[in-house]
CSV table of C-alpha atoms and ligand atoms in Angstrom, one decimal:
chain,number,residue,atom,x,y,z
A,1104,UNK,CA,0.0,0.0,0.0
A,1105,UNK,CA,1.5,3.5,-1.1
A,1106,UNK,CA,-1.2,5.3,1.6
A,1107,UNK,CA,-0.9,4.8,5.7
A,1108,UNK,CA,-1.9,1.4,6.9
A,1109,UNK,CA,-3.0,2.6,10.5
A,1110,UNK,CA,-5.0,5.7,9.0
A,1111,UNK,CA,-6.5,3.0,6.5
A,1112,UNK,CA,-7.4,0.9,9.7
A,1113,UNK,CA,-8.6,4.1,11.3
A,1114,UNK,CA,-11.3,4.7,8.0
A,1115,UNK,CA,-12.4,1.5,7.0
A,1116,UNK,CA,-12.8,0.0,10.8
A,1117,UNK,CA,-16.6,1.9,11.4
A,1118,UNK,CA,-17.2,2.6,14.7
A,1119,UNK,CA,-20.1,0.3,16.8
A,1120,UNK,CA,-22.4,4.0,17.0
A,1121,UNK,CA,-22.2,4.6,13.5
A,1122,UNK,CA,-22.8,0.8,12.1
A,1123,UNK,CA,-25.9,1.1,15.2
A,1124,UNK,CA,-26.8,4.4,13.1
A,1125,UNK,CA,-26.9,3.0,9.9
A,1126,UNK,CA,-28.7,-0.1,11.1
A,1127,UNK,CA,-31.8,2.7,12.8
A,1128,UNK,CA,-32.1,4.7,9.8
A,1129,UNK,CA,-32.7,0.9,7.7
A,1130,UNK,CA,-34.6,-0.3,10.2
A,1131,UNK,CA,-37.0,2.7,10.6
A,1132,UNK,CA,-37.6,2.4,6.5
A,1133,UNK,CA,-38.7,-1.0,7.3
A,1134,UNK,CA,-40.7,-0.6,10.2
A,1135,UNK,CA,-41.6,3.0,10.9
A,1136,UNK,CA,-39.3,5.4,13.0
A,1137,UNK,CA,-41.7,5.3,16.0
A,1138,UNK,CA,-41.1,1.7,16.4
A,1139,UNK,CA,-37.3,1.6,16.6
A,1140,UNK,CA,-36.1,2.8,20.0
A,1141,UNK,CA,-32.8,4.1,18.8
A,1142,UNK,CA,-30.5,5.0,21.6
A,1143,UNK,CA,-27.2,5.2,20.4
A,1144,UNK,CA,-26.4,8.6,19.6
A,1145,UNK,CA,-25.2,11.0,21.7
A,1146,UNK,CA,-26.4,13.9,19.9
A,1147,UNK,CA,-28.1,16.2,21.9
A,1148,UNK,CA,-32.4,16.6,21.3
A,1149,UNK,CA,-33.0,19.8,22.6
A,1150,UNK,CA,-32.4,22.8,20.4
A,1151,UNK,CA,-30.2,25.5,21.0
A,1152,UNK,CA,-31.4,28.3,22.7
A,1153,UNK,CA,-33.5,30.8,20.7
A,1154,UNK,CA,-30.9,33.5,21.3
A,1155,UNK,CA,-28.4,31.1,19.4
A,1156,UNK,CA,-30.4,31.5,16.0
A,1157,UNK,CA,-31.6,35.5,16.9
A,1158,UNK,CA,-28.2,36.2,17.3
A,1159,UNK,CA,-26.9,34.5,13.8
A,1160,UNK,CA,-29.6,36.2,12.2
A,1161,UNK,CA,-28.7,39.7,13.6
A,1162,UNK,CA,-25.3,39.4,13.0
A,1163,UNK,CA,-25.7,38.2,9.2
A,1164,UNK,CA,-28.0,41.9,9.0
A,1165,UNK,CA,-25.3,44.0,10.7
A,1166,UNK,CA,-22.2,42.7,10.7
A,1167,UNK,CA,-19.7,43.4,7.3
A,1168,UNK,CA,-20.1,40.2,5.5
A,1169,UNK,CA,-16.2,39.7,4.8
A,1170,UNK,CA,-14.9,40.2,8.4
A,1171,UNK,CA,-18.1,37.8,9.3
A,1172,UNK,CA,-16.9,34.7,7.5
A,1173,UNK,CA,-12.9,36.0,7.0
A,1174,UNK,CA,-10.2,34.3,8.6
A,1175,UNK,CA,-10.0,35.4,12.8
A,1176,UNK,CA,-6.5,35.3,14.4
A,1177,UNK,CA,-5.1,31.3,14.6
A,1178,UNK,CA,-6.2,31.0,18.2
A,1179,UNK,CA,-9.6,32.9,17.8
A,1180,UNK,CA,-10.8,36.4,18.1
A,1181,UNK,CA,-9.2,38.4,20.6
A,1182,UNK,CA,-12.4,40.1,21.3
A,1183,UNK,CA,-14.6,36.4,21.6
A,1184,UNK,CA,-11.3,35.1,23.9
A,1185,UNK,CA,-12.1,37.7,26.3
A,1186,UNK,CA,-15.6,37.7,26.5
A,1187,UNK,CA,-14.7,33.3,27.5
A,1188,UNK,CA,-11.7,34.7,29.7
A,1189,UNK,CA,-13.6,36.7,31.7
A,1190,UNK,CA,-16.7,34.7,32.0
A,1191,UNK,CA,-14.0,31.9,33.2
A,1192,UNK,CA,-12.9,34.4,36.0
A,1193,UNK,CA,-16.4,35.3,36.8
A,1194,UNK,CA,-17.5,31.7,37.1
A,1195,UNK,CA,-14.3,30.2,38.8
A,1196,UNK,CA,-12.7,32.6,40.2
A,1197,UNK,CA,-9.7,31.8,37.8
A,1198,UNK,CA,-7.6,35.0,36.4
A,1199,UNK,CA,-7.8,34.1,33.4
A,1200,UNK,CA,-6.3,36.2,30.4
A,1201,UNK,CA,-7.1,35.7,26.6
A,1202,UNK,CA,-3.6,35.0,26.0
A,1203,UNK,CA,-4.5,31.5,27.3
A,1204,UNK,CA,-7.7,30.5,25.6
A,1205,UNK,CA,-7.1,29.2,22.1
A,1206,UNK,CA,-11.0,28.7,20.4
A,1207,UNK,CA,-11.2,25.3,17.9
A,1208,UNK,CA,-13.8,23.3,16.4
A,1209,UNK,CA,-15.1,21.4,19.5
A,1210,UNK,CA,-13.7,19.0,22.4
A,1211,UNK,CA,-12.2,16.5,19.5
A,1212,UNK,CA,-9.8,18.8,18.1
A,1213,UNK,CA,-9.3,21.0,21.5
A,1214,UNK,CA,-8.4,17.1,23.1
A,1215,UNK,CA,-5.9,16.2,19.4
A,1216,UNK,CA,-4.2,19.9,19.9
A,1217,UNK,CA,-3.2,19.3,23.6
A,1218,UNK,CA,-2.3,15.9,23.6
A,1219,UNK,CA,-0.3,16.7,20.4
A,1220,UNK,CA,1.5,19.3,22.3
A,1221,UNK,CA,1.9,17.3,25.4
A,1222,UNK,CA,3.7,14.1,24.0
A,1223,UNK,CA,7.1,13.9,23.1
A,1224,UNK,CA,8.0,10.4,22.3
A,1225,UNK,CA,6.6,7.1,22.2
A,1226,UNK,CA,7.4,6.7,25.9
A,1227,UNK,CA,4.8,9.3,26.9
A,1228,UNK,CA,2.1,7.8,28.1
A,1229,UNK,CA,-1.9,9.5,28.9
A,1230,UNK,CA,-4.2,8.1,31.3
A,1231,UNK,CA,-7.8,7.8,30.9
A,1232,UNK,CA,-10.4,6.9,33.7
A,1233,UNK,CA,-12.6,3.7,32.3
A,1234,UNK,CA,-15.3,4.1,31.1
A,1235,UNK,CA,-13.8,6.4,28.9
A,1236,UNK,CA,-14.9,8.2,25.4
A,1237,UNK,CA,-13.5,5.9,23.0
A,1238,UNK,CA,-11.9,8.2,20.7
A,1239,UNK,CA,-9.6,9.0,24.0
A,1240,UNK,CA,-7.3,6.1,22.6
A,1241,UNK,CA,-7.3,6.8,19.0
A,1242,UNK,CA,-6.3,10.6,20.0
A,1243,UNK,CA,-3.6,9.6,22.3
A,1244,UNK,CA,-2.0,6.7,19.7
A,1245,UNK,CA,-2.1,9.0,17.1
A,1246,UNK,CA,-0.2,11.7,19.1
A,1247,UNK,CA,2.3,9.5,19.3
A,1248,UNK,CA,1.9,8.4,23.2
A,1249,UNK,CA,0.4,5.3,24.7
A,1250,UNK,CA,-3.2,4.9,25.8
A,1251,UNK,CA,-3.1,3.5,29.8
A,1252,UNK,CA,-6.2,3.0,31.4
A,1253,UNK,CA,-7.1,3.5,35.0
A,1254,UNK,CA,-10.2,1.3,36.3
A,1255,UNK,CA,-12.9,2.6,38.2
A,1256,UNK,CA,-14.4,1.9,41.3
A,1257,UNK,CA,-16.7,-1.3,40.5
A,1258,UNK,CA,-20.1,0.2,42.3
A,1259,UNK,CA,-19.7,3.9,42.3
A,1260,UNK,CA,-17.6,4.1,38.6
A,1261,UNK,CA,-15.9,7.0,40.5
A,1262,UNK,CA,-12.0,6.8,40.1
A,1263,UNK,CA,-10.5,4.4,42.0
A,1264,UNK,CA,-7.2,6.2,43.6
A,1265,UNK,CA,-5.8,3.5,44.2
A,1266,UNK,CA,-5.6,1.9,41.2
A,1267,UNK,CA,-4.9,5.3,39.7
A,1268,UNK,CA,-2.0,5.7,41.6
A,1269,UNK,CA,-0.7,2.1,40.4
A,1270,UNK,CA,-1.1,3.1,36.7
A,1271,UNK,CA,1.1,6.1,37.4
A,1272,UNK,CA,5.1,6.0,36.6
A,1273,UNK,CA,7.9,8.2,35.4
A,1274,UNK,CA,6.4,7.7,31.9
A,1275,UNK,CA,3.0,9.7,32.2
A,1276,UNK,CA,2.6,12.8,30.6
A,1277,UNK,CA,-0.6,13.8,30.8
A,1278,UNK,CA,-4.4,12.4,32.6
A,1279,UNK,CA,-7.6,13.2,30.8
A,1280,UNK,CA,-10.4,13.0,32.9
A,1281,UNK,CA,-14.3,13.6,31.8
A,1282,UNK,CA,-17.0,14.7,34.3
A,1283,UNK,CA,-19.7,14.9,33.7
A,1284,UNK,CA,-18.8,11.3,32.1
A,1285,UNK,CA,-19.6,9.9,28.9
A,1286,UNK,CA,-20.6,7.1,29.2
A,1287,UNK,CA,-21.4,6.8,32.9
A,1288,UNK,CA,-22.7,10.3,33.8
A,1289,UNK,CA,-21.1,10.1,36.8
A,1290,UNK,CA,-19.7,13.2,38.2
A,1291,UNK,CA,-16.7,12.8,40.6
A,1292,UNK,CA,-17.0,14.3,43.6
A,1293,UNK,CA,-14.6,16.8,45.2
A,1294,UNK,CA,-13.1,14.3,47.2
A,1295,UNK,CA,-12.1,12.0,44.4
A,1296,UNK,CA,-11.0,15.4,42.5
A,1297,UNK,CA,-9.1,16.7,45.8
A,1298,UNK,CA,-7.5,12.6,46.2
A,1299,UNK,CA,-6.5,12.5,42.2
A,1300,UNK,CA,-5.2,15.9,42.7
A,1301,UNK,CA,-2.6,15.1,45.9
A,1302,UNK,CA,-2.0,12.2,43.8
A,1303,UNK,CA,-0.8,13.7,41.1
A,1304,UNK,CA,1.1,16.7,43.1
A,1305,UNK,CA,3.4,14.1,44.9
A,1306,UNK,CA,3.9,11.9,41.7
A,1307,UNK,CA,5.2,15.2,40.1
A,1308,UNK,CA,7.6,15.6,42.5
A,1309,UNK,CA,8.8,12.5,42.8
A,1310,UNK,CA,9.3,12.5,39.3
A,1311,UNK,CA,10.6,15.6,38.9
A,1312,UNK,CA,8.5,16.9,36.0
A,1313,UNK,CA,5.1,18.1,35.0
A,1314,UNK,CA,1.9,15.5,34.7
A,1315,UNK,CA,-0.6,17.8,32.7
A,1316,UNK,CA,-4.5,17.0,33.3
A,1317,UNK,CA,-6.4,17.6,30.9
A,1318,UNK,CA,-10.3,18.2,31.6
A,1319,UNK,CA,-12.7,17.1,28.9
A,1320,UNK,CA,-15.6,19.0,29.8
A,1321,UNK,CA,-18.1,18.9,26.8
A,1322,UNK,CA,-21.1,17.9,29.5
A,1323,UNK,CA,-19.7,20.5,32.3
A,1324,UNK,CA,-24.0,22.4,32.1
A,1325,UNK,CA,-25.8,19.5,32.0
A,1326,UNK,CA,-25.8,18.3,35.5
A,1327,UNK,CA,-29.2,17.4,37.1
A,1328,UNK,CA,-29.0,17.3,40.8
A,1329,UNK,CA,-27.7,19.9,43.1
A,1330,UNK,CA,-24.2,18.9,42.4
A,1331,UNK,CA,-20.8,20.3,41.9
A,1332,UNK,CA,-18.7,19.8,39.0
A,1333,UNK,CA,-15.3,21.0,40.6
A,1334,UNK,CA,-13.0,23.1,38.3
A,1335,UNK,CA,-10.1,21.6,37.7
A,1336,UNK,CA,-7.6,24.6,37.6
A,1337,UNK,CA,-8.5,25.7,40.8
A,1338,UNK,CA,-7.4,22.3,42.4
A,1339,UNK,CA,-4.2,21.7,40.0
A,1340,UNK,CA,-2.1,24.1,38.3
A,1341,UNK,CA,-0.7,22.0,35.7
A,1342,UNK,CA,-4.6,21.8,34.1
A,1343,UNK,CA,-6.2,22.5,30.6
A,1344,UNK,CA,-9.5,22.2,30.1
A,1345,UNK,CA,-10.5,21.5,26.7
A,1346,UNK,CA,-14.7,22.9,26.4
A,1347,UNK,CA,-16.8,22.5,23.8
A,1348,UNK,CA,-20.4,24.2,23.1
A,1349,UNK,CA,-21.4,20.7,21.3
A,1350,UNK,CA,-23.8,19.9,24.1
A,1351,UNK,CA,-24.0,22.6,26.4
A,1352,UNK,CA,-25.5,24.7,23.6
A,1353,UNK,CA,-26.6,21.7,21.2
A,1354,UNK,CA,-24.6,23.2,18.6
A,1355,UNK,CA,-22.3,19.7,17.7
A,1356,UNK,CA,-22.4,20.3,14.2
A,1357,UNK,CA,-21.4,23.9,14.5
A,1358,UNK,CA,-17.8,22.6,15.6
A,1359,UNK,CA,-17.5,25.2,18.3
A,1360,UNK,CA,-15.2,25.0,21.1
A,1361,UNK,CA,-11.8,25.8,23.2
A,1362,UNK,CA,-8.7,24.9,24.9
A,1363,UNK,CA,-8.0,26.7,28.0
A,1364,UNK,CA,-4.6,27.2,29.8
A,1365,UNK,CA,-4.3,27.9,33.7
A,1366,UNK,CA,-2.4,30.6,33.7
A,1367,UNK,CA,-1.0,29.2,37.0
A,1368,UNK,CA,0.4,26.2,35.3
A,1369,UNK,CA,4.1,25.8,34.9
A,1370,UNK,CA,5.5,27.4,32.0
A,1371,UNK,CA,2.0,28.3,31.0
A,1372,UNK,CA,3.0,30.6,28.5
A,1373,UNK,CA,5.3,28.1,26.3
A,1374,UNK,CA,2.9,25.6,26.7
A,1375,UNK,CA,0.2,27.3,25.6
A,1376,UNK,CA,2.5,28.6,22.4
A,1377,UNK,CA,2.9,24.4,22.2
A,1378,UNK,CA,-0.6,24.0,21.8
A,1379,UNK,CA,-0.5,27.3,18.8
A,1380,UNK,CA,2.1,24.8,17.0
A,1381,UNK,CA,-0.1,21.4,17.5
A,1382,UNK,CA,-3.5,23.2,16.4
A,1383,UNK,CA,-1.2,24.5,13.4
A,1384,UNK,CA,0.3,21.3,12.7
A,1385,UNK,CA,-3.2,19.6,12.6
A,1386,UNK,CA,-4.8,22.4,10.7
A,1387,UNK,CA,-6.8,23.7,13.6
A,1388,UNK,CA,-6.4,27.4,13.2
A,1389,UNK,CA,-9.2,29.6,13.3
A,1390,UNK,CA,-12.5,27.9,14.8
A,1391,UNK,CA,-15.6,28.7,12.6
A,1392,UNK,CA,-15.8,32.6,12.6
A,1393,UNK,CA,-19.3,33.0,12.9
A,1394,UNK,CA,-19.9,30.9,15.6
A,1395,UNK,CA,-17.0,32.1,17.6
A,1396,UNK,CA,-19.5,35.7,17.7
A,1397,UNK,CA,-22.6,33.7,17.9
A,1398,UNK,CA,-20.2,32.4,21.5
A,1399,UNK,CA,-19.4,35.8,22.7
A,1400,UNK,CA,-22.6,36.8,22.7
A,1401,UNK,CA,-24.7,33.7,23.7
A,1402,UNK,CA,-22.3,32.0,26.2
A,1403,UNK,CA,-24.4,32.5,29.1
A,1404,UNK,CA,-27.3,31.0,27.4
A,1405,UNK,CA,-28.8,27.5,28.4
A,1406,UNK,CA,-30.2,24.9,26.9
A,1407,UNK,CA,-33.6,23.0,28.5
A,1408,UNK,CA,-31.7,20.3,30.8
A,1409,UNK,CA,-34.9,19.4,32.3
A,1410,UNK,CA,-35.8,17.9,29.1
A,1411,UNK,CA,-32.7,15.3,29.7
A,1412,UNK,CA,-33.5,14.9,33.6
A,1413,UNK,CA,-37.3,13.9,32.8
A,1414,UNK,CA,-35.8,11.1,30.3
A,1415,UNK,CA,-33.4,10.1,33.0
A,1416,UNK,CA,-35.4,9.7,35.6
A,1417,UNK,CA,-38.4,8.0,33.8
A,1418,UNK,CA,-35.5,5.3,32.4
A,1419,UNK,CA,-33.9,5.3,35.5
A,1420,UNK,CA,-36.7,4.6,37.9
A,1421,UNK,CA,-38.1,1.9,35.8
A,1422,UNK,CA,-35.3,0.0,34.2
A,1423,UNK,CA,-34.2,-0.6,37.9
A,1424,UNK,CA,-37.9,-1.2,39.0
A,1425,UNK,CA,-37.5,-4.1,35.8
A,1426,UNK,CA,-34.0,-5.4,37.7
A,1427,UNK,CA,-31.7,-3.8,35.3
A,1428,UNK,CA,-28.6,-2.6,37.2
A,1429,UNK,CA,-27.1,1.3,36.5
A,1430,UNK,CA,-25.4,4.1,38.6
A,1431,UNK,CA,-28.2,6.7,38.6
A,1432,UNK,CA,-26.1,9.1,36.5
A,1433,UNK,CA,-26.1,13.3,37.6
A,1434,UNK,CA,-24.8,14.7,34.5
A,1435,UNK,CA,-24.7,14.2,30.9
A,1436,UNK,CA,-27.1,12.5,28.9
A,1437,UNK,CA,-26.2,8.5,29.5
A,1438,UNK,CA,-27.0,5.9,31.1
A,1439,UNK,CA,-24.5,2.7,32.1
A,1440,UNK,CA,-26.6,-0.3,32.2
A,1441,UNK,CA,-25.0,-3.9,33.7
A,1442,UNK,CA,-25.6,-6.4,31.1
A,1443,UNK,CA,-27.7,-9.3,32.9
A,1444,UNK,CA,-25.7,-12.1,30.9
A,1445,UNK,CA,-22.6,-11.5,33.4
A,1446,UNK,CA,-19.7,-9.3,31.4
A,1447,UNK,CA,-20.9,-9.7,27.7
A,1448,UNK,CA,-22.4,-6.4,26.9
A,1449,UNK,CA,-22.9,-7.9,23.3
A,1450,UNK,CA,-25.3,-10.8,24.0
A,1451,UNK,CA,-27.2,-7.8,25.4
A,1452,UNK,CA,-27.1,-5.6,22.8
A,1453,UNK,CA,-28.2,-8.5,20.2
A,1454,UNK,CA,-31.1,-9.2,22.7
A,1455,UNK,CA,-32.3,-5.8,23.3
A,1456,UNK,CA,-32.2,-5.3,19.4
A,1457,UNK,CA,-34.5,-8.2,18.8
A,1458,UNK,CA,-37.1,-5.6,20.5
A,1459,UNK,CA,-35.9,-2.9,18.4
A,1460,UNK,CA,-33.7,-1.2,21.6
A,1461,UNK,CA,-31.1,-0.2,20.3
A,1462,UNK,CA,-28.4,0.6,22.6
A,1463,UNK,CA,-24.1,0.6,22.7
A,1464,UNK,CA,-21.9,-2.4,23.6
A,1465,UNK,CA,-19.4,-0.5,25.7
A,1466,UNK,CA,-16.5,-3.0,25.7
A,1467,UNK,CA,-14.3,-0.7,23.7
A,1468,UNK,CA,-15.0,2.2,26.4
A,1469,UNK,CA,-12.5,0.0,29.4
A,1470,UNK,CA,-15.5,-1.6,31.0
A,1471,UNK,CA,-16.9,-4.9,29.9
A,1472,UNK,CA,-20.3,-5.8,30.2
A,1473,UNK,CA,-22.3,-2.8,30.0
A,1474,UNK,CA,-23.7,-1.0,27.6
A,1475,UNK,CA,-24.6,2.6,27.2
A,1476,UNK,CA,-28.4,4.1,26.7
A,1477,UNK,CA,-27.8,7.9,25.0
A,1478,UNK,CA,-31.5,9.6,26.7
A,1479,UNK,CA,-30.6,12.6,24.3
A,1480,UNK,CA,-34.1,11.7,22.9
A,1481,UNK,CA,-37.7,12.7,22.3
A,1482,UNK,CA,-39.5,12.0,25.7
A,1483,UNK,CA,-42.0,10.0,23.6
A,1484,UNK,CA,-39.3,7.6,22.8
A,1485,UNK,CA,-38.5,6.8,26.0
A,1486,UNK,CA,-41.9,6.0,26.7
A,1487,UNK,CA,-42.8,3.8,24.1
A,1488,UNK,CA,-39.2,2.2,24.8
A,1489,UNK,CA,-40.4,1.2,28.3
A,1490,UNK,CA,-42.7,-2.0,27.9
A,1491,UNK,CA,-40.0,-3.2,25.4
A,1492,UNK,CA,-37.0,-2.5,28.1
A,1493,UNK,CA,-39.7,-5.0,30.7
A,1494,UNK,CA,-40.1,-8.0,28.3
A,1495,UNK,CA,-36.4,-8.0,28.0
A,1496,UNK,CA,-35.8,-7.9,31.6
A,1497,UNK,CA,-38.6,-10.7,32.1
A,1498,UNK,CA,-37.0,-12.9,29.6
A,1499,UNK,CA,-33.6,-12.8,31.5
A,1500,UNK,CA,-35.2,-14.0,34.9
B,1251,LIG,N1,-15.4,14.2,24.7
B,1251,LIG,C1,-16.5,13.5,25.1
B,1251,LIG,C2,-16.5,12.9,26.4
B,1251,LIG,C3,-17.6,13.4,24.2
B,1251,LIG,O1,-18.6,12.7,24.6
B,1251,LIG,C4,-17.5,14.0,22.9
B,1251,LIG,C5,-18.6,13.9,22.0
B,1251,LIG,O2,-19.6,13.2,22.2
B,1251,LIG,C6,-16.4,14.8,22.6
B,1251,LIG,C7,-15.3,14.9,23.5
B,1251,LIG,C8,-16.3,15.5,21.3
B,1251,LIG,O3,-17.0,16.6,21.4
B,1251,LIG,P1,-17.1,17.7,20.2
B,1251,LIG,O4,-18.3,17.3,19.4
B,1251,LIG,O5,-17.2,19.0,20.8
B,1251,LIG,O6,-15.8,17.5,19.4
């Protein structure tokens, strides 16, 4: 082959959600969309708030049309990076500068530009917390470093510190963490955050150089209980958070995000110059122009999260009231359900099909056994999904 094998392998290997996808959309031509229960996608089913479209529509009538859609500065507009800077002070209390916000086109390529300018050689190694966003791996192999996997508590799916700590060695560059968690929708507490934190502070110095965290934080708005997503920077200097608007403003197709650096960090300054060079290097300079305004003017806005919670808690209370066994999730818009034929998330996911559920084997996200429901749905899905979800539980008693 004159082309790259592992890119090749990387195309023509589609992923479980996509083949799922195309499987719905046949299925529904066969059978009528109301009758497939299609939970596989994780894209959100709420709209973006009205503002979002008033304000495209207002700036298309009075913004100049070439400065609208031109070319911004590589890292973003200087005027959008402070409106996110200082709504990042505001929020967290973090003094941050535009200097160290660098806008891109969602979490993917915020996650691809920092892991690009984190690893070195093929030593380098990135830890992830299972279960874990699949593409986690394929960003950190094709950075260069190697993909290590830290298990999670069995119950709770919170980090296990322990093992954490075990996973750690002289080798590790860099720890991406995701809370709200995809698939779980676990949030880690403070506790775990403050324990992973002291963790990482004494492996540092041990070590004698910098372990970066990097903080995924596409789901950071949609939590559903009282709870506290901690941010990161303000528990460990050596942090970058890599946001994106794909969820929190149901804008995933917009490709509408950014990298932040904590101005605290070590070195902050080259480092965040490292991550101009990787964005360049991958072809990430300036983020959609339009929606980098449509940002800096509708940040604040927020999309209807009690839509999610109502779809969480209907699935939730039920499928455990039908014996199915899950975390009850506080964030995001996923649910982790225990496959009843022990560890083969698979024979599930063939079973549930058979009653037109159609939901993800999560083997390939570090946790076998379980696959994941995406509630981003219309309520009316859900339930009409529910006797379905109770024959399957009957037939596995
Ligand atoms: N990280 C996690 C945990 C995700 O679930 C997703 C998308 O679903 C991404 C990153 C990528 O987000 P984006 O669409 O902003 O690139």
């Amino acid at each position: 082959m004159s082309f790259n094998a592992k890119m090749y392998g990387l195309g023509s290997k589609r992923s479980i959600i996509r083949e799922i996808f195309e499987y719905s959309k046949a299925r529904a031509a066969e059978i009528g969309a109301d009758n497939v229960f299609d939970f596989s996608l994780g894209n959100p089913s709420v709209p973006a708030p009205a503002v979002v479209n008033e304000t495209i529509k207002e700036l298309l009538d009075t913004e100049d049309s070439v400065l609208l859609h031109g070319y911004t500065s590589a890292p973003g507009d200087l005027g959008v990076r402070t409106v996110i800077a200082s709504s990042i002070k505001e929020r967290f209390g973090v003094d941050m500068t535009p200097n160290f916000i660098y806008m891109t086109c969602g979490a993917a390529a915020s996650l691809t530009s920092c892991l690009r300018a984190l690893v070195e050689n093929e030593e380098d190694e990135c830890i992830a917390f299972a279960p874990f966003f699949t593409e986690y791996r394929v960003f950190v192999e094709n950075a260069g470093g190697k993909f290590v996997v830290s298990m999670p508590e069995k119950k709770t799916f919170s980090i296990d510190l322990a093992d954490f700590e075990s996973k750690l060695n002289e080798h590790t560059k860099a720890v991406i963490i995701n809370s709200p968690n995809n698939p779980s929708g676990v949030v880690y507490s403070e506790k775990t955050i403050k324990g992973m934190c002291d963790i990482l502070r004494q492996k540092e110095q041990e070590y004698g150089h910098e372990i970066y965290l990097i903080a995924d934080e596409p789901y950071r708005e949609l939590v559903y209980a009282d709870v506290k997503v901690p941010y990161l920077m303000n528990y460990y200097d050596n942090t970058l958070v890599c946001y994106s608007y794909s969820k929190s403003l149901s804008l995933p197709g917009e490709r509408i995000g950014y990298i932040a650096v904590n101005p605290k960090m070590i070195d902050a300054g080259s480092v965040y110059l490292a991550i101009c060079g990787a964005a360049r290097s991958l072809g990430f300079v300036c983020a959609p122009s339009m929606f980098q305004h449509v940002i800096a003017r509708c940040h604040n806005a927020k999309v209807n999260v009690d839509a999610y919670k109502e779809n969480r808690d209907l699935l939730y209370d039920n499928l455990t009231a039908y014996g199915y066994e899950c975390v009850k999730p506080d964030g995001a818009f996923y649910l982790f359900v225990k496959s009843p034929v022990e560890g083969d998330a698979y024979a599930f996911y063939e079973k549930a099909k058979e009653k037109e559920i159609l939901v993800v084997p999560c083997d390939d996200f570090g946790v076998k056994g379980y696959v994941r429901i995406a509630y981003c749905v219309d309520k009316r899905r859900v339930q009409n999904s529910l006797p379905a979800f109770q024959k399957l539980a009957e037939e596995y008693k």
